[in-house]
mmCIF file of C-alpha atoms in Angstrom:
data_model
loop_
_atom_site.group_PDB
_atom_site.id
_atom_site.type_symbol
_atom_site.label_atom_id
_atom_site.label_comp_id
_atom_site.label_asym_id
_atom_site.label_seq_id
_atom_site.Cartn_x
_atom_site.Cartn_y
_atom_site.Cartn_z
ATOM 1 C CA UNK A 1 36.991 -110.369 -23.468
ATOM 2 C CA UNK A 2 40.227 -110.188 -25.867
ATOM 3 C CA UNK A 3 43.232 -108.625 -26.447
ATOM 4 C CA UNK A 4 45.009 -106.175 -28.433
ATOM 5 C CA UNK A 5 48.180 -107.714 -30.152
ATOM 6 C CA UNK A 6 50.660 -105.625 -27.988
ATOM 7 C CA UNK A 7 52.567 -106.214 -24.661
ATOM 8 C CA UNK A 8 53.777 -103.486 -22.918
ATOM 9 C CA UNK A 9 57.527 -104.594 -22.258
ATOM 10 C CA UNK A 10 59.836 -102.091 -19.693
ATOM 11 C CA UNK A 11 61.284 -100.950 -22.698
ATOM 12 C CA UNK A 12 58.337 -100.219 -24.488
ATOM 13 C CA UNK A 13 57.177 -98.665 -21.302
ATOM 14 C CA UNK A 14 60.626 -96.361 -21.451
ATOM 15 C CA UNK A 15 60.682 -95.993 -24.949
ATOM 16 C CA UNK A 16 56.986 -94.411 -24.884
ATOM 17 C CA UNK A 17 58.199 -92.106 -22.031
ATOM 18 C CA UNK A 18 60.982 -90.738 -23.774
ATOM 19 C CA UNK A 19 58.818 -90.355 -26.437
ATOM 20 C CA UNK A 20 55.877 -87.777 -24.577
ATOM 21 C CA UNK A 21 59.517 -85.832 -22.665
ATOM 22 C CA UNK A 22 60.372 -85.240 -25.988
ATOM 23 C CA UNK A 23 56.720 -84.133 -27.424
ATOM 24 C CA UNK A 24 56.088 -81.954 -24.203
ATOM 25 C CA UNK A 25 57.589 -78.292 -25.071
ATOM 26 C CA UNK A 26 56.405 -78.821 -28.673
ATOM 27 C CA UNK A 27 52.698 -79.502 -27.095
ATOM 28 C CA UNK A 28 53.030 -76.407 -24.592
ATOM 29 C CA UNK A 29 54.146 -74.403 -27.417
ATOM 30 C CA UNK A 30 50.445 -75.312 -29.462
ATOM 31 C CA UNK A 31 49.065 -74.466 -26.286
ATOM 32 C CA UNK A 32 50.549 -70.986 -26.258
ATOM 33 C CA UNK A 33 49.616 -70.572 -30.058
ATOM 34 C CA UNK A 34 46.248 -71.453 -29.872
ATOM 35 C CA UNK A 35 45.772 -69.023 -27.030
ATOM 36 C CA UNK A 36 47.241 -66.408 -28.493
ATOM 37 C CA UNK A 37 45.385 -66.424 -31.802
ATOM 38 C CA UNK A 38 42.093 -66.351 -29.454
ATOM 39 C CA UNK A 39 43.134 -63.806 -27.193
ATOM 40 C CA UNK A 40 43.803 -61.979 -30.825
ATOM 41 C CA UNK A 41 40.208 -62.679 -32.539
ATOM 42 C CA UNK A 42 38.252 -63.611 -29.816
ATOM 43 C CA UNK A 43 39.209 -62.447 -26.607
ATOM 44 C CA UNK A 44 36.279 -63.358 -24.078
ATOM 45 C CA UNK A 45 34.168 -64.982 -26.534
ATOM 46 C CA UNK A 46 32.436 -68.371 -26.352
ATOM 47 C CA UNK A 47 35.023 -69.550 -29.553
ATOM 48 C CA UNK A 48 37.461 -68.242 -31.899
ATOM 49 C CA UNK A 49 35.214 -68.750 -34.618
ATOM 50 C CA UNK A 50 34.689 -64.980 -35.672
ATOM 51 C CA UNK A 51 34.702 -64.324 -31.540
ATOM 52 C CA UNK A 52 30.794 -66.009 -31.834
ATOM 53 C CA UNK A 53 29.346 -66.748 -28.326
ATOM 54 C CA UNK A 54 26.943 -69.910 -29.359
ATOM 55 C CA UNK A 55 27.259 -71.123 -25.488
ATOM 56 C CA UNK A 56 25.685 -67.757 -24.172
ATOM 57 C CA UNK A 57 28.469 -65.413 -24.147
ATOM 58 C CA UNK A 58 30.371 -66.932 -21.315
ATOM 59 C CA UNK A 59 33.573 -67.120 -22.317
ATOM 60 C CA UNK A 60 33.809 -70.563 -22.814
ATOM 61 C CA UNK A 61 36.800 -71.689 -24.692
ATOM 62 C CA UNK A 62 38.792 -69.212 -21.689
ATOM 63 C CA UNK A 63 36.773 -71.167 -19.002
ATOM 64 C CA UNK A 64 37.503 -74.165 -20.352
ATOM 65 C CA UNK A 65 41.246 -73.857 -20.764
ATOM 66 C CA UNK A 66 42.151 -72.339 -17.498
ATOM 67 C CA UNK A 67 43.022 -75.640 -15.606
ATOM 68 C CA UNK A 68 45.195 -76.309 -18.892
ATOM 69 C CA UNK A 69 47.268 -73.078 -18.519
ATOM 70 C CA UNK A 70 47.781 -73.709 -15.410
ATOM 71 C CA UNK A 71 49.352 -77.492 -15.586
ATOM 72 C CA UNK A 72 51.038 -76.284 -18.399
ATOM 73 C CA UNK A 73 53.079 -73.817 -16.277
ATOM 74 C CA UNK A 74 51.304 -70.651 -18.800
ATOM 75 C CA UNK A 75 50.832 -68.403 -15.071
ATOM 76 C CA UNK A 76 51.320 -65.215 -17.929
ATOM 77 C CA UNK A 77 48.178 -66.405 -19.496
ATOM 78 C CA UNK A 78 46.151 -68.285 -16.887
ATOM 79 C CA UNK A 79 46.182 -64.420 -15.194
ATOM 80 C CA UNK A 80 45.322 -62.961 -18.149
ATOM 81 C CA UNK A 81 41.797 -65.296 -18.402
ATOM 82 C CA UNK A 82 41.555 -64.661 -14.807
ATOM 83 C CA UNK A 83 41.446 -61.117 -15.314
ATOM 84 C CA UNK A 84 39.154 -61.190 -17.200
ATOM 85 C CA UNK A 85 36.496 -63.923 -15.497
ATOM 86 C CA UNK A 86 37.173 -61.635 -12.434
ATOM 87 C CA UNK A 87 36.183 -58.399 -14.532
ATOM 88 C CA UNK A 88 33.831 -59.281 -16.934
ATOM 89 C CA UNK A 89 31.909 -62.987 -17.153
ATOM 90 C CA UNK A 90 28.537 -61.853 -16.088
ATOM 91 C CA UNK A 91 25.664 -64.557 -15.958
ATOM 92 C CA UNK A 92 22.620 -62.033 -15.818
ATOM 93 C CA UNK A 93 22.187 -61.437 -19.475
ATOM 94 C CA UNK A 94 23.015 -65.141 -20.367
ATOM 95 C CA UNK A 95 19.733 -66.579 -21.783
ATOM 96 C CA UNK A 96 18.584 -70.614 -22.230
ATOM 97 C CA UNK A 97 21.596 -72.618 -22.169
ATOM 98 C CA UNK A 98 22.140 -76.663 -22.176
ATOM 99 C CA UNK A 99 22.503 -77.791 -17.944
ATOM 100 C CA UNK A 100 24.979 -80.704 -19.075
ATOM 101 C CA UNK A 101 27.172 -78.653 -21.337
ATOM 102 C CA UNK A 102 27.173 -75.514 -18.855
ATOM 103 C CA UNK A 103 27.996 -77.225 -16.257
ATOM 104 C CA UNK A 104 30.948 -79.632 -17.660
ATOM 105 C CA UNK A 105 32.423 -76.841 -19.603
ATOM 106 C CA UNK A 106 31.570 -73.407 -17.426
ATOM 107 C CA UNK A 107 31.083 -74.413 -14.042
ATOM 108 C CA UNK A 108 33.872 -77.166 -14.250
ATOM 109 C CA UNK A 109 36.554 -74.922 -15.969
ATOM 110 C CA UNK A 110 35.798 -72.258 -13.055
ATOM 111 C CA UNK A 111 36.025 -75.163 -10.021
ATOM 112 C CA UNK A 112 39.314 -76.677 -11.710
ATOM 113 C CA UNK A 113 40.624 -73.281 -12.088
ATOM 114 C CA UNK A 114 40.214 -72.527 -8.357
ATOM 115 C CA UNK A 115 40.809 -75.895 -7.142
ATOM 116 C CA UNK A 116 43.911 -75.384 -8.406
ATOM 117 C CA UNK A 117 45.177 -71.301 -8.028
ATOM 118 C CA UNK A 118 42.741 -71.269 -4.650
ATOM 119 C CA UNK A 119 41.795 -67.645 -6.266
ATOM 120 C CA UNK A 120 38.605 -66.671 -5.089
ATOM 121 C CA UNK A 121 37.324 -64.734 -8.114
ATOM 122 C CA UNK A 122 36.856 -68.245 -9.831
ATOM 123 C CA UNK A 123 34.622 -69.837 -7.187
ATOM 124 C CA UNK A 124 32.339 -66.435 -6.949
ATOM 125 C CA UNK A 125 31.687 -66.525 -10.581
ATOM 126 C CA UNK A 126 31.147 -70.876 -10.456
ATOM 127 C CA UNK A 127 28.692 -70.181 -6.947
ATOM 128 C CA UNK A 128 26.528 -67.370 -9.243
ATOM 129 C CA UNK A 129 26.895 -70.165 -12.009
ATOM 130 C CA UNK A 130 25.518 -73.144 -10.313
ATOM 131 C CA UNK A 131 22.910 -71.085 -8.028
ATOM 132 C CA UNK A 132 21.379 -70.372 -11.684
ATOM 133 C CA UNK A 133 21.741 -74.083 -12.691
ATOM 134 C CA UNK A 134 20.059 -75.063 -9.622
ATOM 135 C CA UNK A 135 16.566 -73.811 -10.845
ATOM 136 C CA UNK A 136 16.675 -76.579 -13.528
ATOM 137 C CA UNK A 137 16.626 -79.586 -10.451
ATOM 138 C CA UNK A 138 13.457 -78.024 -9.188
ATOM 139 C CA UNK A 139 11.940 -80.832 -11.419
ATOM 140 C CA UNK A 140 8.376 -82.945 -10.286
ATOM 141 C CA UNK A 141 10.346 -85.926 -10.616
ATOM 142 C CA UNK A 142 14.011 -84.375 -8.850
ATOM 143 C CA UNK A 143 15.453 -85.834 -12.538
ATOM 144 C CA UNK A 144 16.810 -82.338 -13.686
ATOM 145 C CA UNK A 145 15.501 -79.986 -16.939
ATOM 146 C CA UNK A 146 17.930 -80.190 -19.956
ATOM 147 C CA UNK A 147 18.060 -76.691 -19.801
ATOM 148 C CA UNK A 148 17.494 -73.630 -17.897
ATOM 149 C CA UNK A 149 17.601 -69.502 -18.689
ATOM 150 C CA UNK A 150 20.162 -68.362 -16.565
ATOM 151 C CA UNK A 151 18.583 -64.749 -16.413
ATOM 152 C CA UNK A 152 14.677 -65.913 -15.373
ATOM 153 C CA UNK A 153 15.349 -69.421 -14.243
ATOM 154 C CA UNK A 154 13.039 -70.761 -16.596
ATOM 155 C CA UNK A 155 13.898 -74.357 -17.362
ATOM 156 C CA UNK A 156 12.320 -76.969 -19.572
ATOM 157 C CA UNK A 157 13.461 -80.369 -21.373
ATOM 158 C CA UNK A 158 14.871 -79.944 -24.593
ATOM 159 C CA UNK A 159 12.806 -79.630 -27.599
ATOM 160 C CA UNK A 160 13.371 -82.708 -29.470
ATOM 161 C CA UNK A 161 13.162 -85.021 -26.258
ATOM 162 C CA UNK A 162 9.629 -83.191 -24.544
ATOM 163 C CA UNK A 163 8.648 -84.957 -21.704
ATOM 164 C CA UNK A 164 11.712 -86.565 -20.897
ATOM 165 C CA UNK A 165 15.912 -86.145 -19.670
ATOM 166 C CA UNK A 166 18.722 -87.493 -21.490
ATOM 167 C CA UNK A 167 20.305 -90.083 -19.092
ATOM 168 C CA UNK A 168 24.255 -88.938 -19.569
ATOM 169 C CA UNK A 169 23.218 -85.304 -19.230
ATOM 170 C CA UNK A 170 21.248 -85.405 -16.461
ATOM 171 C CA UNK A 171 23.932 -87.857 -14.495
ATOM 172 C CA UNK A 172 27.122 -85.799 -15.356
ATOM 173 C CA UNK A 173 26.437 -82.845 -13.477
ATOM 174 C CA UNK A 174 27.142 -84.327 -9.798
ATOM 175 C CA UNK A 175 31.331 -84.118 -9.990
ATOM 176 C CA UNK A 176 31.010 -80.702 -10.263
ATOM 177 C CA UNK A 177 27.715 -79.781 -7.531
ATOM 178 C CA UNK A 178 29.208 -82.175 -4.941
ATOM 179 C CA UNK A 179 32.287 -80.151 -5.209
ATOM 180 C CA UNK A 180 30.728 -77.122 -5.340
ATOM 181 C CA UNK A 181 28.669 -77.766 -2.247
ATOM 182 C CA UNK A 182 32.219 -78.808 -0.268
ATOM 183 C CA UNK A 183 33.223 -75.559 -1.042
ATOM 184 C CA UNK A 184 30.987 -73.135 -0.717
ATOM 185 C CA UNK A 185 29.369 -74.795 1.940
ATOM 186 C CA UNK A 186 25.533 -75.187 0.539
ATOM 187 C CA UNK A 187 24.420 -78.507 0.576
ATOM 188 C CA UNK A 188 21.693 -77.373 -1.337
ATOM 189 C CA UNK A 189 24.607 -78.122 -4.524
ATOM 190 C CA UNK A 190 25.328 -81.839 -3.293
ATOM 191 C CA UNK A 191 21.365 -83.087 -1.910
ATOM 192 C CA UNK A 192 19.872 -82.077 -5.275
ATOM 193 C CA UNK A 193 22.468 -83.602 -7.849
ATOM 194 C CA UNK A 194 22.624 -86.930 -5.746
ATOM 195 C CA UNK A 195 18.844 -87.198 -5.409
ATOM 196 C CA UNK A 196 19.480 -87.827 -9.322
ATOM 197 C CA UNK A 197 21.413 -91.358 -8.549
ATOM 198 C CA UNK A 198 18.980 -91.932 -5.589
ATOM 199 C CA UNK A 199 16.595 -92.146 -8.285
ATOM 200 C CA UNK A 200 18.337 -93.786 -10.550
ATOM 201 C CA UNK A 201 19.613 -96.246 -8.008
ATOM 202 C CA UNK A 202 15.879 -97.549 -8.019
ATOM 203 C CA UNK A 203 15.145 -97.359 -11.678
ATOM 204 C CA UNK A 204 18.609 -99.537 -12.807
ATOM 205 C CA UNK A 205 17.384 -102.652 -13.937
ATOM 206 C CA UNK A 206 19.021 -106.502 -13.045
ATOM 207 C CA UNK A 207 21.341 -105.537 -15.613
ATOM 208 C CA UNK A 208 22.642 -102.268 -14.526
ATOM 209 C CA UNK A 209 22.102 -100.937 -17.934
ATOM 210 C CA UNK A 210 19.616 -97.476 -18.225
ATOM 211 C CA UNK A 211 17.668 -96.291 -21.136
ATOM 212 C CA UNK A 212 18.675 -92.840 -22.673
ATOM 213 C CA UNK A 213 15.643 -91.252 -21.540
ATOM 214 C CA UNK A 214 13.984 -90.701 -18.603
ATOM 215 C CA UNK A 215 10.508 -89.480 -18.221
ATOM 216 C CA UNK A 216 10.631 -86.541 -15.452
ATOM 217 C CA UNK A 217 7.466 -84.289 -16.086
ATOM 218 C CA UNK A 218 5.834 -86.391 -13.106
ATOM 219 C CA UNK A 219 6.448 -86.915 -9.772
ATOM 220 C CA UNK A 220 7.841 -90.755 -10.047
ATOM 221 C CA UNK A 221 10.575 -90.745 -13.016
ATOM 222 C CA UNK A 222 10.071 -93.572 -15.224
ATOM 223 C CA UNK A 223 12.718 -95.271 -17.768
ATOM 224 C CA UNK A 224 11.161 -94.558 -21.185
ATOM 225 C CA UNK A 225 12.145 -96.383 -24.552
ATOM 226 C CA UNK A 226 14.393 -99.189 -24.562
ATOM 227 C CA UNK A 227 17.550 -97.842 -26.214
ATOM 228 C CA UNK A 228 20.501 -98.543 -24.482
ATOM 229 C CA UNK A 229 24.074 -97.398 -25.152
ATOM 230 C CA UNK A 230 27.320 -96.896 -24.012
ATOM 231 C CA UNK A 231 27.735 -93.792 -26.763
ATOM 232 C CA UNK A 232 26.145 -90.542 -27.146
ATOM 233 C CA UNK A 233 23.508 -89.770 -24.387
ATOM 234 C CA UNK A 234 24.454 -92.564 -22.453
ATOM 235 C CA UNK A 235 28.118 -92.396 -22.071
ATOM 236 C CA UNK A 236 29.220 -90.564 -18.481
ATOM 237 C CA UNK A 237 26.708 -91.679 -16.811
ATOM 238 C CA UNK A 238 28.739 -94.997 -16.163
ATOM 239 C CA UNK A 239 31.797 -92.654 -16.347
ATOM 240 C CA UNK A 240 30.205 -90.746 -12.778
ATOM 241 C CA UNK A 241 28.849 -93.574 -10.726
ATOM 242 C CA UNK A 242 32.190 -94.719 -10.439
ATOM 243 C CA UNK A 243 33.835 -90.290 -10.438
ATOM 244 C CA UNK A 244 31.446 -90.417 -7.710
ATOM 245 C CA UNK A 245 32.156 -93.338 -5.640
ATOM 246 C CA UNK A 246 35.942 -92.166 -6.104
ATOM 247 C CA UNK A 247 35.557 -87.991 -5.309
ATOM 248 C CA UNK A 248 33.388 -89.525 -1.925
ATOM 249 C CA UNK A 249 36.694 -91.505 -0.671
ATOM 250 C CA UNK A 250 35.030 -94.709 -1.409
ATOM 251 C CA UNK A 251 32.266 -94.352 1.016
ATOM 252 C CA UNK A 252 29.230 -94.295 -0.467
ATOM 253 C CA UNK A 253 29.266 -98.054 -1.766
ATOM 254 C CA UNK A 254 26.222 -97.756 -3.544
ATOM 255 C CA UNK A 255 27.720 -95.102 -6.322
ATOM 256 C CA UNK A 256 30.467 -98.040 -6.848
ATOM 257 C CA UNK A 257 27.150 -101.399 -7.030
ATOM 258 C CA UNK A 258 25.668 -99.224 -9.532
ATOM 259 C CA UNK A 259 28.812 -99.086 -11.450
ATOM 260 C CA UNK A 260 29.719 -102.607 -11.298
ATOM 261 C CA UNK A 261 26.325 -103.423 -11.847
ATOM 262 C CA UNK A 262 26.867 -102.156 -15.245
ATOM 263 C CA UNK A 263 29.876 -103.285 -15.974
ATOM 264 C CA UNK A 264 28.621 -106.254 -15.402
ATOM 265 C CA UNK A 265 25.760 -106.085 -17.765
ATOM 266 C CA UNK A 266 27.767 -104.680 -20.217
ATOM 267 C CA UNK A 267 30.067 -107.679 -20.633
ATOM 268 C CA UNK A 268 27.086 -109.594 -20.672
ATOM 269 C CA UNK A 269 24.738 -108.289 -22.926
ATOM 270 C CA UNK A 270 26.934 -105.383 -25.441
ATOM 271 C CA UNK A 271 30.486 -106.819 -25.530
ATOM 272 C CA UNK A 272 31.012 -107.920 -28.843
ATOM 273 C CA UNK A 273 33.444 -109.326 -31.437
ATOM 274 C CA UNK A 274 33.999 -108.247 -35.400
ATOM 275 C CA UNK A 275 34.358 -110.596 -37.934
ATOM 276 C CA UNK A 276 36.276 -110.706 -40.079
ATOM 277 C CA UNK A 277 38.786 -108.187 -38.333
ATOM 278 C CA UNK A 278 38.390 -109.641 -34.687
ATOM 279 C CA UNK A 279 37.794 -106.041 -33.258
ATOM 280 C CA UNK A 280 35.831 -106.001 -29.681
ATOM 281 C CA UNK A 281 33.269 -103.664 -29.581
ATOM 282 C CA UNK A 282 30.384 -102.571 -27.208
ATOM 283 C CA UNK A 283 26.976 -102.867 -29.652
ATOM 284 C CA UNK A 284 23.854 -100.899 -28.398
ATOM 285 C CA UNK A 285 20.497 -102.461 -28.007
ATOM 286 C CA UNK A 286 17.304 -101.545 -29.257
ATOM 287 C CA UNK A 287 13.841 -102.959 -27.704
ATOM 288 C CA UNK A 288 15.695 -105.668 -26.919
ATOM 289 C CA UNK A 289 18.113 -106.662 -29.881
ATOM 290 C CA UNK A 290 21.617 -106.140 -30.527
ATOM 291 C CA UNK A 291 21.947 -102.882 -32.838
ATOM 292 C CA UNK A 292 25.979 -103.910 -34.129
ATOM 293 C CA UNK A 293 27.025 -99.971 -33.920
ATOM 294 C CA UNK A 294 30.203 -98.767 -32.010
ATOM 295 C CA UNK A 295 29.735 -95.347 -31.392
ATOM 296 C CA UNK A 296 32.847 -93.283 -30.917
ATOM 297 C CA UNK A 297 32.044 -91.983 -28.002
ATOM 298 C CA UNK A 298 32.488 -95.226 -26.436
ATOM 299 C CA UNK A 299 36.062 -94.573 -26.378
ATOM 300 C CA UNK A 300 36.081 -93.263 -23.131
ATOM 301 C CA UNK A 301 35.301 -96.392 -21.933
ATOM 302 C CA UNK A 302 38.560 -98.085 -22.067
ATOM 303 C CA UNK A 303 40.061 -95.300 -19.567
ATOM 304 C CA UNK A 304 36.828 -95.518 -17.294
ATOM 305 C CA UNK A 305 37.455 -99.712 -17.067
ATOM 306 C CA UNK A 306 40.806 -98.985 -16.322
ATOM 307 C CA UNK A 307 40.526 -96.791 -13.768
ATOM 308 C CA UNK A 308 37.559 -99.135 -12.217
ATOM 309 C CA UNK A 309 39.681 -101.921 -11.909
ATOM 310 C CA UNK A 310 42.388 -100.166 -10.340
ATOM 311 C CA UNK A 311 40.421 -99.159 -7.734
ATOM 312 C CA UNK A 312 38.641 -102.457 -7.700
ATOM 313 C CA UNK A 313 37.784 -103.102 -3.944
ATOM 314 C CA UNK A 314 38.554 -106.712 -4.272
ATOM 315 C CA UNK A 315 42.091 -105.826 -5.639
ATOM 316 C CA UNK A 316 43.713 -105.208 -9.029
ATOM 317 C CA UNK A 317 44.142 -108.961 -9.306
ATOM 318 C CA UNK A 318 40.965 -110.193 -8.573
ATOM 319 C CA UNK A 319 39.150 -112.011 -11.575
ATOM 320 C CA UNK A 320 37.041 -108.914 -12.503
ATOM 321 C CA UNK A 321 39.765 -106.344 -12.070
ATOM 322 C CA UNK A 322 41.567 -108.402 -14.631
ATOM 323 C CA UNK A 323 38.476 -108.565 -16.453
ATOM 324 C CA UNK A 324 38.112 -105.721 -16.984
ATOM 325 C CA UNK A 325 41.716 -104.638 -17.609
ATOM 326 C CA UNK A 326 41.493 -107.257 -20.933
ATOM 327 C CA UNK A 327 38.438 -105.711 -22.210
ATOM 328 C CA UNK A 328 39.394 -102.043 -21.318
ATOM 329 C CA UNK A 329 43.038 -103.159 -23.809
ATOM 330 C CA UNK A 330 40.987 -104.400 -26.179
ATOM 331 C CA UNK A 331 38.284 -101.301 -26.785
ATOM 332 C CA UNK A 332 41.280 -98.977 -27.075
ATOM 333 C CA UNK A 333 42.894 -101.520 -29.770
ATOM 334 C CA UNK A 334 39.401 -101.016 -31.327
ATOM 335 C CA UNK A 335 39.655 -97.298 -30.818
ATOM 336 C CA UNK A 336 43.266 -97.178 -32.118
ATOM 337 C CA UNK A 337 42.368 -98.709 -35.282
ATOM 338 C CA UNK A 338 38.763 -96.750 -35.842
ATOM 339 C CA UNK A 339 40.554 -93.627 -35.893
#
């Protein structure tokens, strides 16, 4: 699978540590500048461009950052976006959003925020959230709507797309609803965004790898097209089946087949090498053949391999543990040098 050119010595390892003790104030201080020029122009709204609300008027960029004040130590200003989430995000008037973006940015940023602070006023406002999300499972197929009016509960696919569901929007949404169900207590949250990889479970092909869209306007989904990729609407799907396997303790093996199923296929069928550069790369493939394209977006992937392997269940040293270790190096070389 390759290698990137460096090897991490101990001193390389304690030289790089040094190096983030020393960046960390300077980083928290950003932190506390960006906030406070969006508490200044934008206070409540979706960004800080011109305090516009293109996400619905939920206070996004606040949401969003809450779980980052609070690691950060800012208590001054995770309160103050507490405040106001607790006074003033209202849902009601909030018209046809995206399901995948509201629920990794909005419902997310309100579970981390009271997974962390245990405050109460964040998991009221993420159990009105996702009880309005929920309308967009109610799906012939069970494969979710790509969006949903959070005032009427009217949900449909999105425009461009029709009759069918974008496979890493419609399989990053079960993180948050399985911890949503745990707790608030509604299973409701957990059964419908796990009837996703149910389906999905069935549909995943010998080679683990998924077209980007699914047909779900009937009442059997179907795989349609045959574009495959490990970039943009394909992504976190791969990313959750093994989130999944993980946030479950390990216990629901399937999650963790699908995942190495893929993993598999992907070293199989995508992995590539550049010439003349030697760069590994994940390609995409089209009906079939090899489109030579490395998305950026693909960059999560070194992280996800890493984190795969070291939870490998036959061991961090087993042959595809270390496997996947190389080719998780190598992508982030690739990614190193792309950007």
């Amino acid at each position: 699978s390759g290698n990137s050119p460096y090897r991490i010595s101990q001193d390389l390892q304690q030289e790089s540590d040094d190096l983030a003790r020393f960046r960390k104030p300077f980083v928290v201080e950003a932190m506390k500048h960006a906030w406070n020029g969006y508490k200044r122009y934008a206070f409540g709204h979706d960004v800080s461009r011109k305090g516009t609300d293109p996400w619905g008027g939920m206070g996004t960029t606040l949401v969003d950052s809450l779980d980052t004040l609070w690691m950060m130590g800012l208590s001054k200003e995770f309160y103050e976006g507490r405040d106001w989430v607790r006074d003033n995000l209202n849902h009601d008037n909030v018209e046809t959003v995206s399901v995948f973006e509201t629920t990794i940015r909005s419902l997310g940023g309100l579970l981390a925020a009271y997974d962390l602070s245990m405050d109460y006023a964040f998991l009221e406002k993420a159990d009105d959230l996702g009880s309005r999300l929920l309308r967009a499972f109610d799906s012939p197929s069970g494969i979710p709507y790509g969006q949903v009016h959070l005032g009427t509960g009217a949900a449909s696919n999105i425009a461009w797309v029709k009759n069918s569901a974008l496979l890493a929007e419609y399989s990053t949404l079960q993180v948050e609803f399985r911890y949503l169900a745990k707790v608030t207590g509604d299973r409701e949250y957990a059964e419908k965004s796990e009837r996703i990889f149910d389906i999905l479970e069935k549909l995943q092909p010998p080679s683990g790898l998924l077209s980007l869209q699914t047909s779900n306007l009937q009442k059997e989904a179907k795989q349609r097209g045959k574009h495959i990729s490990f970039g943009a609407m394909g992504d976190s799907a791969y990313e959750y089946f093994l989130k999944c396997w993980l946030q479950g303790g390990r216990k629901q093996s399937k999650y963790r087949m699908m995942y190495d199923k893929a993993i598999q296929g992907m070293h199989s069928e995508l992995l590539q090498k550049s010439s003349p550069s030697g760069l590994w790369y994940v390609a995409e493939k089209v009906n079939g053949s090899l489109l030579h394209k490395f998305d950026h977006l693909v960059c999560f992937l070194p992280g996800t391999l890493a984190l795969g392997a070291a939870t490998d269940p036959y061991g961090i040293e087993s042959p595809r543990a270390k496997r996947d270790l190389r080719t998780a190096r190598a992508l982030a070389y690739t990614c190193h040098e792309v950007y």
